[in-house]
Short mmCIF file of C-alpha atoms in Angstrom, two decimals:
data_model
loop_
_atom_site.label_atom_id
_atom_site.label_comp_id
_atom_site.label_asym_id
_atom_site.label_seq_id
_atom_site.Cartn_x
_atom_site.Cartn_y
_atom_site.Cartn_z
CA MET A 239 36.04 256.48 146.32
CA VAL A 240 35.04 259.01 143.64
CA GLY A 241 33.71 261.79 146.06
CA TYR A 242 30.05 261.01 145.76
CA THR A 243 27.73 260.56 147.73
CA LEU A 244 25.05 258.30 146.56
CA PRO A 245 21.20 259.20 147.22
CA PHE A 246 19.47 257.55 150.60
CA VAL A 247 16.77 255.82 148.64
CA PHE A 248 19.42 254.20 146.10
CA VAL A 249 21.17 252.59 149.51
CA VAL A 250 17.86 251.08 150.55
CA LEU A 251 17.10 249.92 146.79
CA VAL A 252 20.37 248.06 146.51
CA SER A 253 20.21 246.37 149.88
CA PHE A 254 17.28 244.59 148.85
CA ILE A 255 18.91 242.84 145.42
CA THR A 256 20.82 240.33 147.67
CA PRO A 257 17.48 238.79 149.23
CA ILE A 258 15.89 239.02 145.69
CA ILE A 259 18.65 237.32 144.05
CA TYR A 260 18.70 234.75 146.88
CA LEU A 261 14.91 234.15 146.49
CA VAL A 262 15.65 233.47 142.32
CA VAL A 263 18.97 231.18 142.97
CA GLY A 264 16.87 229.40 146.13
CA ILE A 265 13.63 228.49 144.26
CA LEU A 266 15.84 226.83 141.56
CA ALA A 267 17.88 224.70 143.38
CA LEU A 268 20.94 223.93 145.53
CA ASN A 269 22.94 222.73 142.79
CA TYR A 270 22.89 226.00 141.47
CA SER A 271 23.88 227.79 144.42
CA GLN A 272 26.95 225.20 144.90
CA LYS A 273 28.41 225.74 141.28
CA ILE A 274 28.37 229.92 142.00
CA ALA A 275 29.83 229.44 145.08
CA ILE A 276 32.75 227.61 143.95
CA VAL A 277 33.49 229.63 140.83
CA VAL A 278 33.18 232.75 142.64
CA GLY A 279 34.65 231.36 146.35
CA LEU A 280 37.84 230.71 144.05
CA PHE A 281 37.71 233.77 141.79
CA ASP A 282 37.86 235.79 145.19
CA LEU A 283 40.61 234.04 146.69
CA ALA A 284 42.94 234.50 143.84
CA PHE A 285 41.98 237.77 143.35
CA PHE A 286 42.69 239.32 146.90
CA LEU A 287 45.57 236.99 147.64
CA THR A 288 47.67 238.70 144.83
CA LEU A 289 46.55 242.03 145.86
CA SER A 290 47.42 241.40 148.85
CA ALA A 291 50.65 239.87 147.63
CA ALA A 292 51.07 242.94 145.85
CA ILE A 293 50.51 245.46 148.59
CA VAL A 294 52.87 243.51 151.13
CA ILE A 295 55.92 243.36 148.75
CA LYS A 296 55.38 247.56 148.01
CA SER A 297 54.90 248.56 151.56
CA PRO A 298 57.47 249.82 153.87
CA TYR A 299 55.46 249.30 157.10
CA ASN A 300 56.13 245.60 157.21
CA GLY A 301 56.96 244.26 160.63
CA ILE A 302 55.69 241.61 163.45
CA GLN A 303 54.46 244.35 165.52
CA TYR A 304 51.05 243.64 163.93
CA PHE A 305 50.77 240.44 165.91
CA ASN A 306 51.00 242.07 169.74
CA ILE A 307 47.55 242.00 171.40
CA PHE A 308 48.42 244.94 173.53
CA ASN A 309 48.89 247.07 170.49
CA SER A 310 45.46 246.85 169.92
CA THR A 311 42.93 249.77 170.00
CA ASN A 312 40.48 249.87 173.57
CA GLY A 313 43.24 246.90 174.72
CA PHE A 314 41.67 243.34 175.31
CA HIS A 315 38.24 244.76 174.60
CA GLY A 316 39.24 246.07 171.34
CA PHE A 317 40.51 242.43 170.76
CA PHE A 318 38.21 240.45 171.62
CA LEU A 319 35.37 242.65 169.89
CA GLY A 320 37.26 242.07 166.81
CA MET A 321 38.17 238.39 167.72
CA VAL A 322 34.36 237.76 167.71
CA THR A 323 32.77 239.93 165.02
CA GLY A 324 35.55 239.75 162.64
CA GLY A 325 35.33 235.87 163.43
CA PHE A 326 31.60 235.61 162.86
CA VAL A 327 32.23 237.49 159.61
CA ALA A 328 34.93 235.47 158.47
CA PHE A 329 33.76 232.23 159.34
CA SER A 330 30.23 232.26 159.61
CA GLY A 331 29.97 230.47 156.39
CA TYR A 332 31.57 227.02 157.35
CA GLY A 333 28.35 225.82 159.34
CA SER A 334 26.23 225.68 156.22
CA ILE A 335 28.60 222.53 155.11
CA VAL A 336 26.20 220.56 157.88
CA VAL A 337 23.00 222.05 156.92
CA LEU A 338 23.04 221.58 153.44
CA ALA A 339 24.93 218.32 153.58
CA GLU A 340 21.44 216.30 153.64
CA GLU A 341 21.25 217.20 149.95
CA THR A 342 24.43 215.49 149.30
CA LYS A 343 26.02 212.01 148.53
CA THR A 344 27.60 210.64 151.11
CA PRO A 345 27.64 213.60 154.18
CA GLY A 346 28.98 211.68 157.38
CA LYS A 347 32.45 211.05 154.95
CA THR A 348 32.63 214.47 153.35
CA ILE A 349 31.28 216.80 156.31
CA LYS A 350 34.51 216.37 158.54
CA LYS A 351 36.73 217.05 155.64
CA ALA A 352 34.83 219.72 154.44
CA ILE A 353 34.84 221.72 157.51
CA VAL A 354 38.20 221.57 158.33
CA THR A 355 39.77 222.22 154.82
CA SER A 356 37.18 225.16 154.27
CA LEU A 357 38.41 226.34 158.10
CA LEU A 358 42.32 225.90 157.68
CA ILE A 359 42.15 227.76 153.95
CA MET A 360 39.93 231.06 155.59
CA ILE A 361 42.20 231.26 158.61
CA ALA A 362 45.27 231.43 156.65
CA TYR A 363 43.43 233.61 153.73
CA ASP A 364 42.22 236.11 156.47
CA THR A 365 45.86 236.22 158.53
CA PHE A 366 47.50 237.58 155.40
CA VAL A 367 45.12 239.42 153.65
CA ILE A 368 44.23 241.35 157.32
CA TYR A 369 47.99 241.94 157.83
CA ALA A 370 48.03 243.27 154.10
CA ASN A 371 45.95 245.58 155.16
CA VAL A 372 47.28 246.86 158.74
CA GLY A 373 50.45 246.30 157.25
CA GLY A 374 50.28 248.43 154.25
CA LEU A 375 48.26 251.01 156.08
CA GLY A 376 51.65 251.29 159.26
CA PRO A 377 51.16 254.85 160.64
CA ASN A 378 48.26 255.58 158.25
CA LEU A 379 45.86 253.12 160.05
CA PRO A 380 43.64 255.49 161.85
CA ALA A 381 42.99 257.27 158.64
CA GLY A 382 41.83 253.85 156.92
CA LEU A 383 40.18 253.10 159.77
CA ALA A 384 37.52 256.06 159.19
CA TYR A 385 36.91 254.47 155.61
CA PHE A 386 33.87 251.52 155.79
CA ALA A 387 36.14 249.07 154.28
CA PRO A 388 39.55 250.01 155.15
CA GLY A 389 41.18 247.66 152.55
CA LEU A 390 39.82 250.21 149.81
CA TYR A 391 41.79 252.84 151.28
CA VAL A 392 45.00 250.97 151.12
CA THR A 393 44.58 249.18 147.73
CA ASP A 394 43.74 253.10 146.27
CA SER A 395 46.65 254.54 148.47
CA TYR A 396 49.45 251.73 146.23
CA TYR A 397 47.35 251.20 143.37
CA GLY A 398 44.88 253.91 142.32
CA ILE A 399 41.49 254.28 141.96
CA TYR A 400 40.75 251.84 139.09
CA ILE A 401 42.09 248.90 141.03
CA THR A 402 40.24 249.93 144.15
CA LEU A 403 36.79 250.09 141.88
CA LEU A 404 37.86 246.53 140.92
CA ALA A 405 38.52 245.49 144.00
CA PHE A 406 35.29 246.90 145.41
CA SER A 407 33.56 245.09 142.68
CA VAL A 408 34.92 241.53 143.40
CA PHE A 409 33.72 242.38 146.63
CA LEU A 410 30.65 243.25 146.01
CA VAL A 411 29.98 239.95 144.02
CA SER A 412 31.40 237.78 146.58
CA ALA A 413 29.65 239.50 149.58
CA LEU A 414 26.49 238.72 147.68
CA ILE A 415 26.88 235.33 146.52
CA SER A 416 27.73 234.38 150.53
CA THR A 417 24.64 235.90 151.30
CA VAL A 418 22.64 234.13 149.27
CA ILE A 419 24.54 230.99 150.22
CA PHE A 420 23.82 231.68 153.64
CA GLY A 421 19.81 232.21 153.45
CA ASN A 422 20.00 228.98 151.38
CA SER A 423 21.60 227.55 154.63
CA ALA A 424 18.98 229.26 156.85
CA ALA A 425 16.38 227.99 154.53
CA ARG A 426 17.46 224.52 155.29
CA ASP A 427 17.80 225.32 159.55
CA LEU A 428 13.84 226.16 159.02
CA TYR A 429 13.20 222.76 157.21
CA SER A 430 14.67 220.72 159.19
CA LEU A 431 13.58 222.37 162.75
CA ALA A 432 10.15 221.98 161.12
CA ARG A 433 10.39 218.29 160.30
CA VAL A 434 11.36 217.25 163.79
CA GLY A 435 8.13 219.67 165.07
CA ILE A 436 9.93 222.58 166.44
CA LEU A 437 8.11 224.79 163.53
CA PRO A 438 4.81 224.54 161.80
CA LYS A 439 5.09 221.90 159.81
CA THR A 440 4.43 224.31 156.54
CA PHE A 441 8.04 224.81 156.44
CA THR A 442 8.69 221.07 155.33
CA LYS A 443 7.04 221.70 151.74
CA ILE A 444 8.89 220.41 149.11
CA HIS A 445 8.52 221.43 145.49
CA LYS A 446 7.64 219.14 143.26
CA LYS A 447 9.86 221.03 140.22
CA TYR A 448 12.79 222.12 142.01
CA ARG A 449 12.39 219.62 144.68
CA ILE A 450 13.72 222.46 147.42
CA PRO A 451 12.14 223.27 150.75
CA TYR A 452 10.24 226.42 148.95
CA MET A 453 8.30 227.41 152.04
CA ALA A 454 11.35 227.70 154.14
CA VAL A 455 13.26 229.62 151.79
CA ILE A 456 10.06 232.37 151.01
CA ALA A 457 10.44 232.53 155.28
CA VAL A 458 13.86 233.33 155.06
CA PHE A 459 13.26 236.24 152.13
CA VAL A 460 10.37 237.51 154.62
CA VAL A 461 12.41 237.87 156.98
CA ALA A 462 15.86 239.51 155.16
CA VAL A 463 13.17 242.13 153.42
CA VAL A 464 11.67 243.17 157.57
CA GLY A 465 15.03 243.02 158.78
CA ILE A 466 16.51 245.74 156.09
CA SER A 467 13.60 247.99 156.64
CA LEU A 468 13.80 247.76 160.28
CA GLY A 469 17.26 247.91 160.74
CA LEU A 470 19.42 249.25 158.06
CA VAL A 471 16.82 252.29 157.00
CA PRO A 472 16.88 253.75 160.21
CA LEU A 473 20.38 253.62 160.94
CA VAL A 474 21.27 254.79 157.50
CA TYR A 475 19.39 257.49 157.70
CA TYR A 476 20.10 258.60 160.72
CA TYR A 477 23.81 257.55 161.22
CA GLY A 478 24.67 258.09 157.08
CA GLU A 479 26.12 255.41 155.07
CA ASN A 480 29.19 254.57 156.72
CA ASN A 481 28.43 254.73 160.11
CA GLY A 482 24.64 253.18 159.76
CA LEU A 483 26.40 249.84 157.37
CA PHE A 484 28.76 249.43 160.01
CA ASP A 485 26.73 249.96 163.37
CA LEU A 486 24.37 247.19 161.22
CA LEU A 487 27.18 244.75 160.65
CA VAL A 488 28.47 245.16 163.90
CA ILE A 489 24.97 244.51 165.93
CA ASN A 490 24.22 241.68 163.75
CA SER A 491 27.63 240.30 164.02
CA ILE A 492 27.80 240.39 167.73
CA ILE A 493 24.26 239.12 168.30
CA GLY A 494 24.62 236.11 165.65
CA SER A 495 28.47 235.35 166.77
CA VAL A 496 26.88 235.00 170.80
CA PHE A 497 24.17 233.00 169.88
CA THR A 498 26.91 231.09 167.35
CA LEU A 499 29.37 230.77 170.28
CA SER A 500 27.48 229.53 172.73
CA TYR A 501 25.81 226.63 171.04
CA HIS A 502 29.68 225.64 170.54
CA ILE A 503 30.13 225.68 174.38
CA ILE A 504 26.95 223.31 174.50
CA VAL A 505 28.02 221.37 171.88
CA ASN A 506 32.20 221.23 173.77
CA GLU A 507 29.99 220.17 177.34
CA THR A 508 27.84 217.87 176.20
CA LEU A 509 30.55 215.57 174.11
CA PRO A 510 31.55 213.73 176.92
CA VAL A 511 28.63 212.57 177.89
CA LEU A 512 27.73 211.24 174.23
CA MET A 513 31.35 209.56 174.01
CA HIS A 514 30.91 208.01 177.31
CA ARG A 515 27.55 206.57 175.89
CA LEU A 516 29.84 205.60 172.83
CA LYS A 517 32.22 204.25 175.42
CA GLN A 518 35.06 206.39 173.65
CA LEU A 519 35.87 208.83 175.92
CA ASN A 520 38.92 210.12 176.16
CA PRO A 521 39.46 212.61 178.65
CA VAL A 522 42.15 214.72 177.36
CA THR A 523 40.20 214.87 173.71
CA HIS A 524 36.47 214.74 175.21
CA ILE A 525 36.86 216.93 178.27
CA ILE A 526 39.91 219.06 178.80
CA ALA A 527 40.18 220.61 175.45
CA PRO A 528 36.37 220.67 174.59
CA THR A 529 36.48 222.89 178.43
CA ALA A 530 39.60 225.02 177.36
CA ALA A 531 37.82 225.99 174.18
CA SER A 532 34.40 226.80 175.97
CA VAL A 533 36.57 228.81 178.89
CA MET A 534 38.15 230.98 175.77
CA ILE A 535 34.54 231.53 174.58
CA GLY A 536 33.14 232.62 177.55
CA ILE A 537 36.01 235.19 177.62
CA ALA A 538 35.40 236.72 174.13
CA ILE A 539 32.00 236.68 174.49
CA TYR A 540 32.44 238.52 178.02
CA TYR A 541 34.93 241.24 176.33
CA SER A 542 32.59 241.78 173.48
CA LEU A 543 29.25 242.55 175.63
CA ILE A 544 31.42 244.79 177.85
CA GLY A 545 31.16 248.54 177.31
CA LEU A 546 28.77 248.92 174.23
CA VAL A 547 27.51 252.58 173.62
CA TRP A 548 24.27 253.06 171.36
CA PRO A 549 23.18 251.96 168.92
CA LEU A 550 25.73 248.71 169.31
CA SER A 551 24.16 248.92 172.39
CA ALA A 552 20.85 247.61 171.12
CA ALA A 553 22.50 244.14 171.27
CA TYR A 554 21.32 244.44 174.82
CA ILE A 555 17.83 244.79 173.34
CA PHE A 556 17.78 242.28 170.77
CA LEU A 557 19.96 239.31 172.60
CA PRO A 558 17.80 238.44 175.61
CA GLY A 559 14.66 239.16 173.38
CA LEU A 560 15.49 236.55 170.94
CA ILE A 561 16.26 234.06 174.02
CA ILE A 562 12.63 234.35 175.32
CA LEU A 563 11.24 234.36 171.86
CA ALA A 564 13.33 231.18 171.70
CA ILE A 565 12.09 229.50 175.22
CA ILE A 566 8.51 230.43 173.82
CA ILE A 567 8.67 228.36 170.56
CA THR A 568 10.64 225.62 172.09
CA TYR A 569 8.09 225.47 175.34
CA SER A 570 4.95 225.76 173.05
CA ARG A 571 5.75 223.22 170.66
CA LYS A 572 7.57 220.75 173.25
CA ASN A 573 4.58 217.97 172.65
CA LYS A 574 4.64 218.13 169.03
CA VAL A 575 9.06 217.56 168.99
CA GLN A 576 9.41 214.12 167.53
CA MET A 577 13.45 212.13 168.07
CA ASP A 578 15.18 213.17 164.11
CA THR A 579 18.85 211.25 164.11
CA ILE A 580 20.43 210.09 160.75
CA GLU A 581 20.57 207.03 162.16
CA GLN A 582 16.77 206.54 162.44
CA GLU A 583 16.41 207.53 159.05
CA ASP A 584 19.37 204.77 158.27
CA SER A 585 17.13 202.28 160.06
CA GLU A 586 13.95 203.31 158.31
CA ARG A 587 15.58 202.97 155.22
CA LYS A 588 16.42 199.40 155.65
CA ALA A 589 13.45 198.70 157.33
CA ARG A 590 11.27 199.51 154.33
CA ARG A 591 13.88 197.88 152.08
CA ALA A 592 13.58 194.60 153.84
CA GLN A 593 9.92 195.07 153.84
CA GLN A 594 10.36 195.61 149.83
#
C-alpha cells in the first residue's frame, strides 16, 4: 500500500503475536473473550458496512452481472473453490457457538437461535461487502485480484491511502480477535475429546483460579506455533508475502473446509436415524432436505479438490495424513471412550440432588 516491503523476519514475528494473545486471553477466562468479540465484532460490522456502502454509491460499475456463476474465473471449479474456501473463512466461527455453549447459561435454548442469527447476519454482510469490492473494481478486477486483499485496492482507488490504512487496521484487529476466539473454541474441542476418553485426560485439567481447561489451551498454543513455523515461514520465504500468505490461507481453508463439510454430511445423513428413534421423523425435513444439502456439499468438495497446483496441491498430502492420524488415535483409544451426553449429565445431576 505504501510502496515498502517489510523484512521477512518482521512478517514471522508479527505472525506469532496471534497465538501469544490467544494464550493470554485463553488463560484468563472465556468471559473476556466473549466481551472482546462482541465489541470488536459490532465495530467491524458497522465500519465495513459503511465503507462498502460508500464504495457502492461512488462506483460507476454497479449491476447484477456479478451474480452470474458463468462469469466465474475458471468456471465451476473457480466458483466452488471460492464457495468452499470463502465459506470457511467467513463462517468458520459459527461452530464455536456449540463448543463454547457449555460455559453459558441455558445453552439448550440459545444455541439454535445464536447459530441461525449469526449465519443470517454474516450471509447478508458478506454478500454486500463482496459485491461492493467486485462492483467497485468493475473492469479493474484483475488488477485488484493481484493484491492479497483486493478490498484495500478498491478502497485506495476511491478514498485514498489514509482511509485504506484505517480499513487495514480495523481488518487486522478483527482478524486477530477472530483467531483468538477460534483458538478458545479449539481448546474446548480438545477438552471435550479428552473428557470422553478419545484424547489423554491431561487435557481435562481445570485451572483452580481461572476455571478454564488450561492444558488444552496450552496445547492449541503449541500447535499454532508449530503450524506457523512449518507452514507460513517456508511459504512466505519462497513465494513472498503476498503469494505465500495467500497460499497458506487457501491450503488451510481447503483442509478445514473439507473436514467441516464432511462432518456436515455425516450429521445430515444420520439425522433420520436420530429422528426415527425419537419418533419425530419427517421425510421432507429430515431425509430429502439434508440429503440434497449433502449432494451440494459433495459437489463443492469435488470441484475444490480437482486441478490444484503446487503449493496448493499440498492439501492432497495433508488430507489423507490427517484422516489416517484421526483413525489411529480413535482406534488406539477405543477402549477408553465413554458416552458423554447432555441428557446423561442432567440425569447425573438430578441423581446427586436427590441423594443430597
